[in-house]
Short mmCIF file of C-alpha atoms (C1' of nucleotides) in Angstrom, two decimals:
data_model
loop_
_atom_site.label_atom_id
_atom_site.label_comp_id
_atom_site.label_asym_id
_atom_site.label_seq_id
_atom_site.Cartn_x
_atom_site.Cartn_y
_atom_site.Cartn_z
CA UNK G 142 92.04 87.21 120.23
CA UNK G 143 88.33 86.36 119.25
CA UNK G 144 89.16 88.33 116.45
CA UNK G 145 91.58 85.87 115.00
CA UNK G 146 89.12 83.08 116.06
CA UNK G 147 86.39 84.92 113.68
CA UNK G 148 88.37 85.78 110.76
CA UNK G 149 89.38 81.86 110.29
CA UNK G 150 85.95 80.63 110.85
CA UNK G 151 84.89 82.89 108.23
CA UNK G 152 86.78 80.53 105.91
CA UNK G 153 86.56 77.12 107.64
CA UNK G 154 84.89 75.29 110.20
CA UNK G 155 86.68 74.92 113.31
CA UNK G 156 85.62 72.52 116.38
CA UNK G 157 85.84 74.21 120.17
CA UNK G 158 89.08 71.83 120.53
CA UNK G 159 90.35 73.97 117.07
CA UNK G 160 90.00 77.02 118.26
CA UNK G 161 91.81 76.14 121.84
CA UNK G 162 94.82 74.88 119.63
CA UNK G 163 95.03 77.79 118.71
CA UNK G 164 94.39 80.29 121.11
CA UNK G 165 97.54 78.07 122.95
CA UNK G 166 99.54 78.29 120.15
CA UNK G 167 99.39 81.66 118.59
CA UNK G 168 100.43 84.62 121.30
CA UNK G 169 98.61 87.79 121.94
CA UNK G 170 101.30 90.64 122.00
CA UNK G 171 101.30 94.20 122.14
CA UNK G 172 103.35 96.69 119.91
CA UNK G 173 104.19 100.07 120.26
CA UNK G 174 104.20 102.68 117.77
CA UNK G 175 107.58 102.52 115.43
CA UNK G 176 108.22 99.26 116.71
CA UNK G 177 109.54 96.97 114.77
CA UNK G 178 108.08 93.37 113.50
CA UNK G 179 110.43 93.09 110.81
CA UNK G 180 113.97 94.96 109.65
CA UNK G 181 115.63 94.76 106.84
CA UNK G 182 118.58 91.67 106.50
CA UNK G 183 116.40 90.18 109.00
CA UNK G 184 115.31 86.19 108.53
CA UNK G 185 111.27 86.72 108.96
CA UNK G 186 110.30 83.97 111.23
CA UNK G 187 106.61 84.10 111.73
CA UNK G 188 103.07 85.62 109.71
CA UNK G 189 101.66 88.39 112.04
CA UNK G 190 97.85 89.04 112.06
CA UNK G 191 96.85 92.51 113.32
CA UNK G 192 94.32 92.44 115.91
CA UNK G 193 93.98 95.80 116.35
CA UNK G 194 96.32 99.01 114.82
CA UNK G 195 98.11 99.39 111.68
CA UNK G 196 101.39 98.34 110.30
CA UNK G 197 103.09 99.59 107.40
CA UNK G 198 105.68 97.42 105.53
CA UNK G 199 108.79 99.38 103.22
CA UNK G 200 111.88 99.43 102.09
CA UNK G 201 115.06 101.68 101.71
CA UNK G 202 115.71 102.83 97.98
CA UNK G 203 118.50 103.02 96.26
CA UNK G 204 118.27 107.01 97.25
CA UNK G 205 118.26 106.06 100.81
CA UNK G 206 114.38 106.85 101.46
CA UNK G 207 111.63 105.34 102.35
CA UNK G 208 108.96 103.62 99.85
CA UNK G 209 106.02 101.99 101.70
CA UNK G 210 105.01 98.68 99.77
CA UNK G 211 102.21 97.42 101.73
CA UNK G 212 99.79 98.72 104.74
CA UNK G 213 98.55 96.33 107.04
CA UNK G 214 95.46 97.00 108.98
CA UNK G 215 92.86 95.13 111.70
CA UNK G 216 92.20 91.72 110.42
CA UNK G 217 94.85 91.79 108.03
CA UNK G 218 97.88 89.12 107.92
CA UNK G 219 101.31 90.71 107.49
CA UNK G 220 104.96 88.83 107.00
CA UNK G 221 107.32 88.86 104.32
CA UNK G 222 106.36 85.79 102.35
CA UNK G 223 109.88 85.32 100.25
CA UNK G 224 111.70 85.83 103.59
CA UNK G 225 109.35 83.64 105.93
CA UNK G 226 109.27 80.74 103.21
CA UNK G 227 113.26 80.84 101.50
CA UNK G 228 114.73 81.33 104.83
CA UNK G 229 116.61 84.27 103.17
CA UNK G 230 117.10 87.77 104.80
CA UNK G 231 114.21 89.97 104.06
CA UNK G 232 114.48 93.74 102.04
CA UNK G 233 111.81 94.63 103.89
CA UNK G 234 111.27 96.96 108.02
CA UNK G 235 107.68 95.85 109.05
CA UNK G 236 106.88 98.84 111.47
CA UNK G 237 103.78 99.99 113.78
CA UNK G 238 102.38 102.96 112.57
CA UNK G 239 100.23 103.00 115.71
CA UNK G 240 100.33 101.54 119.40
CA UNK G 241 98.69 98.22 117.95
CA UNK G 242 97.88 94.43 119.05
CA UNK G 243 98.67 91.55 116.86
CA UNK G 244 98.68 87.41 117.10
CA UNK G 245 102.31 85.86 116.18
CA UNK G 246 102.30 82.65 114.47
CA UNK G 247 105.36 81.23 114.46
CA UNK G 248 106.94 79.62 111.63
CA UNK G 249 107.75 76.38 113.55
CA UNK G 250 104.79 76.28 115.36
CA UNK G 251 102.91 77.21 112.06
CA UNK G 252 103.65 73.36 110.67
CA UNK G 253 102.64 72.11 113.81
CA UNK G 254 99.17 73.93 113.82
CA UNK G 255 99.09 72.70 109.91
CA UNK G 256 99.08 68.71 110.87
CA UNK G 257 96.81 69.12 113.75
CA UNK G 258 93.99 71.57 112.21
CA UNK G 259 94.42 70.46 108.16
CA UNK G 260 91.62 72.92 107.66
CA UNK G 261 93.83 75.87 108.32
CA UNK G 262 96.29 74.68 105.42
CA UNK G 263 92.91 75.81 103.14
CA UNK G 264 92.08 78.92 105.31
CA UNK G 265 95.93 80.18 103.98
CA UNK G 266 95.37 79.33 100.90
CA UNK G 267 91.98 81.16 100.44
CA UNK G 268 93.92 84.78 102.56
CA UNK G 269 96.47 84.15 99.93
CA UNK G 270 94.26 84.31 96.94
CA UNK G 271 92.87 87.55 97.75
CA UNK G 272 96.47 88.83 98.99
CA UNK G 273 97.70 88.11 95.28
CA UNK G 274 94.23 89.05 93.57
CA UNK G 275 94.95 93.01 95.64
CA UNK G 276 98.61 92.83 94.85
CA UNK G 277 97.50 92.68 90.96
CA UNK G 278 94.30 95.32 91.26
CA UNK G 279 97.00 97.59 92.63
CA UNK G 280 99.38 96.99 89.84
CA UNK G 281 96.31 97.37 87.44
CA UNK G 282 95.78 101.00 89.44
CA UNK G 283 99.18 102.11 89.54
CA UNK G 284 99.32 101.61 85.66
CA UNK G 285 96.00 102.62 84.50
CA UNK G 286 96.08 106.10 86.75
CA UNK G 287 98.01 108.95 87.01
CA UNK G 288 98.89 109.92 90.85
CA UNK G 289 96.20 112.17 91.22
CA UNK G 290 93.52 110.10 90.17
CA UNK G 291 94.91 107.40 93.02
CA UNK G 292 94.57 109.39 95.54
CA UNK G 293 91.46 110.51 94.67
CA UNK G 294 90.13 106.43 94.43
CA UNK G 295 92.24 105.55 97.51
CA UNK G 296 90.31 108.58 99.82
CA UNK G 297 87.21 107.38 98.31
CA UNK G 298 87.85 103.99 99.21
CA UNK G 299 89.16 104.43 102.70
CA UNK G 300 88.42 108.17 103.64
CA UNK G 301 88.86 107.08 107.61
CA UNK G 302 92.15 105.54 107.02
CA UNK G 303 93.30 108.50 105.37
CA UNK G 304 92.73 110.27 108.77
CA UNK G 305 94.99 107.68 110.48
CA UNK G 306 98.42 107.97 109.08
CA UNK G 307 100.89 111.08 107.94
CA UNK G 308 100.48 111.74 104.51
CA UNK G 309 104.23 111.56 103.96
CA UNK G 310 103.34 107.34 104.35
CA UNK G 311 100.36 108.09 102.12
CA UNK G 312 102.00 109.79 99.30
CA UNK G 313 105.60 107.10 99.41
CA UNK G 314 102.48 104.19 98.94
CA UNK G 315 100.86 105.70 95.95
CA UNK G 316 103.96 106.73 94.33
CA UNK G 317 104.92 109.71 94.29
CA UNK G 318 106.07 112.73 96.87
CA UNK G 319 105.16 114.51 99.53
CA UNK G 320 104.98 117.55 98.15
CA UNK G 321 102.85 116.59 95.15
CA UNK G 322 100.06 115.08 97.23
CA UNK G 323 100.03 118.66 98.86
CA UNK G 324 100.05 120.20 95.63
CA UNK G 325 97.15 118.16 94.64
CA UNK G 326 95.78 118.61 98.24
CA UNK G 327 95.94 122.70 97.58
CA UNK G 328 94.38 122.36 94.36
CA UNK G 329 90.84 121.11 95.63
CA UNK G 330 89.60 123.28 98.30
CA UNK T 187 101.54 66.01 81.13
CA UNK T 188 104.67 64.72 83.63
CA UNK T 189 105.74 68.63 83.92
CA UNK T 190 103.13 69.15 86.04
CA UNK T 191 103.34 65.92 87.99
CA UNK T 192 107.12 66.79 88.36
CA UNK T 193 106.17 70.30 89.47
CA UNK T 194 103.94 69.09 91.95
CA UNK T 195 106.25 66.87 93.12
CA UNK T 196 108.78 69.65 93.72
CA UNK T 197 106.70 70.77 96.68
CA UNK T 198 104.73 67.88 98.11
CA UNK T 199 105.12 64.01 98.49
CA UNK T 200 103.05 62.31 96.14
CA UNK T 201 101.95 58.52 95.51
CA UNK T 202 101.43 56.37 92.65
CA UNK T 203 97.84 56.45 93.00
CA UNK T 204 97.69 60.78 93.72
CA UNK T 205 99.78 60.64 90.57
CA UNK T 206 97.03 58.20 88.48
CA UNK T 207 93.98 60.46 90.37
CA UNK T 208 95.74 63.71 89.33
CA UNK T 209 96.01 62.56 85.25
CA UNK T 210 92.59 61.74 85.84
CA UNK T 211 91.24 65.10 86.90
CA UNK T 212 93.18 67.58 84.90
CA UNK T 213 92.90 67.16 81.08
CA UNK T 214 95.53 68.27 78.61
CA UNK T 215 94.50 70.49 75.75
CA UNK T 216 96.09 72.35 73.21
CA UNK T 217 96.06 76.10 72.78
CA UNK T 218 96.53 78.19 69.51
CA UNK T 219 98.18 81.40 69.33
CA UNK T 220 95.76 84.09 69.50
CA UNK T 221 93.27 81.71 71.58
CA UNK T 222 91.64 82.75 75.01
CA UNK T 223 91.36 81.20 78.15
CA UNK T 224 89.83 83.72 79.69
CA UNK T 225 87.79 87.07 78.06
CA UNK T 226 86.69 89.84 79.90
CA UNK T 227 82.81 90.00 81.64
CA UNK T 228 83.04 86.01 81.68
CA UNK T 229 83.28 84.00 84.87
CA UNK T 230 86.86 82.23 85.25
CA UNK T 231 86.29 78.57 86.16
CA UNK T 232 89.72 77.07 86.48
CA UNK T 233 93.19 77.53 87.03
CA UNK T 234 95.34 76.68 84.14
CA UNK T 235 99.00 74.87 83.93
CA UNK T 236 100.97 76.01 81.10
CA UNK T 237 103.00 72.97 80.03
CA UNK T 238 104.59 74.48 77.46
CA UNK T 239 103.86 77.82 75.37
CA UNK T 240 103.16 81.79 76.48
CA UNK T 241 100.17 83.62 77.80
CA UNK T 242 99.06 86.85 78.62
CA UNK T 243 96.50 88.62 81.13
CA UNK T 244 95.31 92.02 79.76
CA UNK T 245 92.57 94.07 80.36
CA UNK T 246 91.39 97.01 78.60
CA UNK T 247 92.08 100.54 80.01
CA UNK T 248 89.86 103.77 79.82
CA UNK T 249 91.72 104.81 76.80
CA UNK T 250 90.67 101.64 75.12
CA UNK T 251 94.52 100.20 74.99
CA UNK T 252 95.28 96.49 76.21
CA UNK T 253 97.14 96.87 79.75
CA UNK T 254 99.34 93.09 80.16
CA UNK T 255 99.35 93.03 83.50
CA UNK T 256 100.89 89.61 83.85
CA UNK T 257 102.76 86.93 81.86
CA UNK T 258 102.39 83.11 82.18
CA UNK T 259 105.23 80.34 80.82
CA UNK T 260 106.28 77.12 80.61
CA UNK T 261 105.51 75.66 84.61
CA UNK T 262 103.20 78.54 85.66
CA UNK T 263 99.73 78.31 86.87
CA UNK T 264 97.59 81.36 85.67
CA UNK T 265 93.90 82.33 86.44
CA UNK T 266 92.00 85.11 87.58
CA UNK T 267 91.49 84.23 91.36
CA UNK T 268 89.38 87.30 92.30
CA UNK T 269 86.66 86.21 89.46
CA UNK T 270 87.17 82.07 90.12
CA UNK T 271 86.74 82.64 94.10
CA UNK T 272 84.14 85.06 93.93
CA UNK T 273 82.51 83.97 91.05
CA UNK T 274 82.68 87.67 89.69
CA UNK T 275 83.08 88.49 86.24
CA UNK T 276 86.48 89.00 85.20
CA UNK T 277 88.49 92.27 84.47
CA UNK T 278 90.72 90.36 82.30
CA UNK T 279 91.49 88.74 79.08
CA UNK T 280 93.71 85.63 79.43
CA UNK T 281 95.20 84.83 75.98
CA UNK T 282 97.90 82.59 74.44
CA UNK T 283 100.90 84.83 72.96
CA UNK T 284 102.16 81.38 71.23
CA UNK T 285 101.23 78.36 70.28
CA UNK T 286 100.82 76.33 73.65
CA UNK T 287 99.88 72.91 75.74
CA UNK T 288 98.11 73.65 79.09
CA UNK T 289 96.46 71.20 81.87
CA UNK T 290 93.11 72.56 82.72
CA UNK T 291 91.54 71.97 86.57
CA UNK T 292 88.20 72.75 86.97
CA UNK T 293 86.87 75.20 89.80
CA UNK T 294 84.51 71.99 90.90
CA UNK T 295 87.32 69.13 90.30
CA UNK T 296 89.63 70.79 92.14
CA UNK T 297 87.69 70.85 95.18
CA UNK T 298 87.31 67.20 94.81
CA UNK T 299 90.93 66.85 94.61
CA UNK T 300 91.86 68.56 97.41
CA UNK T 301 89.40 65.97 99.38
CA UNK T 302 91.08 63.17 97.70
CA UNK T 303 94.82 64.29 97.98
CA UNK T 304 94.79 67.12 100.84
CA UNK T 305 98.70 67.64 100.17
CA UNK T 306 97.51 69.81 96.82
CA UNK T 307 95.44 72.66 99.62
CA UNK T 308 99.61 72.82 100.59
CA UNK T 309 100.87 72.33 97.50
CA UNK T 310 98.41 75.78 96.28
CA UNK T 311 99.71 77.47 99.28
CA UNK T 312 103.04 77.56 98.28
CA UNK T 313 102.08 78.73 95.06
CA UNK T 314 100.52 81.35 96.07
CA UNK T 315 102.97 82.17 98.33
CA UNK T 316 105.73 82.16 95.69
CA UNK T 317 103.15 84.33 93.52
CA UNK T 318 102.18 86.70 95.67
CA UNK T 319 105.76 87.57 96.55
CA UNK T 320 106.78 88.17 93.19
CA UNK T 321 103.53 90.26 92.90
CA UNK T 322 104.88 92.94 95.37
CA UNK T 323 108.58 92.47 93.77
CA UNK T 324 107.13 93.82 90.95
CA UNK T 325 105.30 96.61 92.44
CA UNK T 326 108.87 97.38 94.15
CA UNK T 327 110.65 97.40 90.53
CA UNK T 328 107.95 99.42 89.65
CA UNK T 329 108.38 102.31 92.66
CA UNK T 330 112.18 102.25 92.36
CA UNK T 331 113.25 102.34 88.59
CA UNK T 332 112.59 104.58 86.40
CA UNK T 333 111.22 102.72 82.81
CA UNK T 334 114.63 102.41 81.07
CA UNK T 335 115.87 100.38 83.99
CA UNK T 336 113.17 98.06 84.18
CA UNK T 337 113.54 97.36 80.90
CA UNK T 338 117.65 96.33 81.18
CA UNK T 339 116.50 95.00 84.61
CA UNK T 340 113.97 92.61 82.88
CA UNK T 341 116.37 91.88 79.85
CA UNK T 342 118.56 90.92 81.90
CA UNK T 343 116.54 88.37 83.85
CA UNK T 344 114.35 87.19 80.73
CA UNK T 345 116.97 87.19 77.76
CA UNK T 346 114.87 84.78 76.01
CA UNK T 347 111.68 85.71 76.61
CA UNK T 348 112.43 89.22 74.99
CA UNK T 349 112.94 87.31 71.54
CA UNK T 350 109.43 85.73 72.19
CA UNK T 351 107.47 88.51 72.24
CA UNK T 352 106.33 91.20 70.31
CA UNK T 353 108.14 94.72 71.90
CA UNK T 354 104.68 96.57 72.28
CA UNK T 355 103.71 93.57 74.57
CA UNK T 356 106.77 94.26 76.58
CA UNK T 357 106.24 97.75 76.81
CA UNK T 358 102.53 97.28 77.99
CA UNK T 359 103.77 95.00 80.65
CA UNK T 360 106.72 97.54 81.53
CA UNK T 361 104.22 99.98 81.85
CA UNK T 362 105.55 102.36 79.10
CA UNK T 363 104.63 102.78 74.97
CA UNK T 364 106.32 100.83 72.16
CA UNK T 365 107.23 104.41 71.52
CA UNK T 366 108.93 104.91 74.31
CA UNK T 367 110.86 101.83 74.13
CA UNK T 368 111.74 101.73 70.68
CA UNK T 369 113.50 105.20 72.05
CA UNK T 370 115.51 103.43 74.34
CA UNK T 371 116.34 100.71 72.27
CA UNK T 372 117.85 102.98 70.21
CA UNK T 373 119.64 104.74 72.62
CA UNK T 374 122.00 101.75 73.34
CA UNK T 375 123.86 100.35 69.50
"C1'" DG W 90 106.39 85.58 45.98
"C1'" DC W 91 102.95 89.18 46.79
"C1'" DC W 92 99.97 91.89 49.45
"C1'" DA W 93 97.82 93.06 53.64
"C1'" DT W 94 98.40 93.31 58.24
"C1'" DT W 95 101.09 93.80 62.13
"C1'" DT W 96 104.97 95.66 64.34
"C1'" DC W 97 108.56 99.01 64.93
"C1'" DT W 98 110.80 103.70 64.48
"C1'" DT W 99 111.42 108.76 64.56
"C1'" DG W 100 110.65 113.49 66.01
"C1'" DA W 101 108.22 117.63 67.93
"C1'" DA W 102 105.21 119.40 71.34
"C1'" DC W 103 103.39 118.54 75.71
"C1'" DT W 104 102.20 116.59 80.57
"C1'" DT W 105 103.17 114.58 84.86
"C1'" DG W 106 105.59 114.46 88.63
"C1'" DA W 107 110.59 114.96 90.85
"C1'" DT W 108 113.97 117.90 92.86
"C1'" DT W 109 115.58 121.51 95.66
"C1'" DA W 110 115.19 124.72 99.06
"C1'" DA W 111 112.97 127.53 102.21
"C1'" DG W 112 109.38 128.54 105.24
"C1'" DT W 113 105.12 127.13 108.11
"C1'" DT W 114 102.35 124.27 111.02
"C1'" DT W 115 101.53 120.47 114.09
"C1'" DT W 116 102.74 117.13 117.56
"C1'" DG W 117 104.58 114.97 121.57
"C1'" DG W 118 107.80 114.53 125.46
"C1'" DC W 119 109.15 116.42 129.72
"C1'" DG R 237 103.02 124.98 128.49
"C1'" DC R 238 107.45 125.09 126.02
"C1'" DC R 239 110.60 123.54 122.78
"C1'" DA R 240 112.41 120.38 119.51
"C1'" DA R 241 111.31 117.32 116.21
"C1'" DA R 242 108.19 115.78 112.81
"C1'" DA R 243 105.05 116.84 109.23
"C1'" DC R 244 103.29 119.81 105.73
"C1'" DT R 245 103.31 123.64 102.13
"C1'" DT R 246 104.85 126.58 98.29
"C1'" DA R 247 107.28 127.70 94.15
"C1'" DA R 248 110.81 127.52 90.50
"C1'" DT R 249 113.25 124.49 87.63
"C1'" DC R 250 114.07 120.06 85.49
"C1'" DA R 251 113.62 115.08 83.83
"C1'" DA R 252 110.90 111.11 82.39
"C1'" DG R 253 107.69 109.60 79.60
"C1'" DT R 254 103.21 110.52 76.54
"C1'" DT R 255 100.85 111.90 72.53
"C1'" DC R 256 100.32 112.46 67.85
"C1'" DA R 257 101.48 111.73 63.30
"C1'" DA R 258 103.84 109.74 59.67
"C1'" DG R 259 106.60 106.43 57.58
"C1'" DA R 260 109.56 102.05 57.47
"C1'" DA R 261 110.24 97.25 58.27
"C1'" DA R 262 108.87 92.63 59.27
"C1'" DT R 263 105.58 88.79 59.10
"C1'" DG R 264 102.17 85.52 57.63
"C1'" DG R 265 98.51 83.62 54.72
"C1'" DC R 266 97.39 82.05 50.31
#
DNA sequence: GCCATTTCTTGAACTTGATTAAGTTTTGGC
DNA sequence: GCCAAAACTTAATCAAGTTCAAGAAATGGC
């Protein structure tokens, strides 16, 4: 859980009392691989932050498979915003790609945490700025490059994560299928 | 200059005197068509309310074509938040499409006014929030249809805003050529 | 109201990536 | 260590969308 503790002092101060607030208030749990933090038609009730493992957030299409949206790694907040905030059910499964430990922060418990440590009101705000500022570099990337050329960026960019999950998750979040990421795969030996 | 107060209002509690501080802080300025807010190698410092009119973020691709990669309207805030956080220089070009009326806040007077009013760090949030979760509804659209049904998806929605803007602007944000929808434009008499 | 600029259209040749279907390799549970 | 399930590969055919080039229509400034 120190983890958590570092990642939000890297954005705000916190006082010893802060960070016992919320070591009580946000739970350590465990999650095995293909378990599930989210389904689909589900209300989303809380914002997950990975400790530790990977998480990988999709929906069904209309041609019943799979297309990844999001990944979620270590030190990485994960929830389905529209879902969490509109009380609405979500389109989204939020699954564990790995055996992985996370913090739950409950939406309820959330507001609470908000009026006793302000700060963390601000340390939201600021993950949320760079969540939105990725979201739009990856639109920028889907449009400016042809499927090839992202997975040639997204191996350069995180060659050890490429290592951790099946390339059939790899090639549904860049776009495109399976079999053309092994074409392009076969093509560069 | 009461859109914005109103808007803010949606989402917080505000007082007489936030209201006075918040006219205070955040000029109004007029905007002509063609105008930037925002240009490419240049720092962004401040996030922009557009009271009434049209902008667009762009940025230039390898092939030297403007790629719209978003669209701001009437009771939007648009910036660049990866260049105004981290003080980089921008990717983008932030221009007005239309004649337009925006309320400017200033990277340094906002921080001051989220000392002064704490409610607006919340108010931001939610924003953000909202933002961020159309951001990855768009990269959805974007994985499941194929161009011709994001564009009747997006007519649908935005009947207006189609008369409002030039069709290769469309198609740039669509992610296709003016070619290409002139094409499917015709398709349909 | 005219002219220049901007925007939109059309069509042919071409590229990227999807689909389908079958076969191969790897992985994990017992 | 074996077997079933999961993951990956290969190849032929097809669809979506681009590129290039040329011309037509709309718009705005003076």
């Amino acid at each position: 859980m120190q983890r958590l503790i570092a990642h939000i002092g890297k954005f705000i101060e916190l006082t010893d009392e802060d960070r016992e607030t919320i070591l009580s208030c946000i739970p350590y749990q465990e999650v095995k691989k293909k378990d599930y933090l989210l389904r689909q038609d589900a209300v989303c009730n809380a914002n997950y932050f990975i400790l530790k493992g990977c998480f990988r957030q999709y929906y069904i299409n209309e041609k019943g498979l799979e297309q990844i949206i999001h990944f979620g790694i270590d030190n990485w907040w994960i929830t389905d915003y529209d879902s969490l905030e509109r009380r609405t059910p979500s389109e989204y499964y939020i699954q564990a790609v790995e055996n992985s430990e996370i913090a739950v922060l409950d939406k309820r418990v959330r507001e609470e945490l908000f009026s006793k440590i302000p700060g963390l009101e601000r340390y939201f705000r600021l993950i949320l700025q760079r969540a939105y500022a990725a979201s739009m570099q990856r639109i920028k990337y889907i449009y400016e490059f042809t499927g090839e050329e992202r997975y040639y960026h997204f191996s350069n960019l995180f060659p050890e994560f490429i290592q951790r999950i099946p390339q059939y998750m790899l090639a549904s979040y860049l776009g495109f299928t399976p079999e053309f990421l092994s074409k392009i795969r076969s093509k560069k030996i």
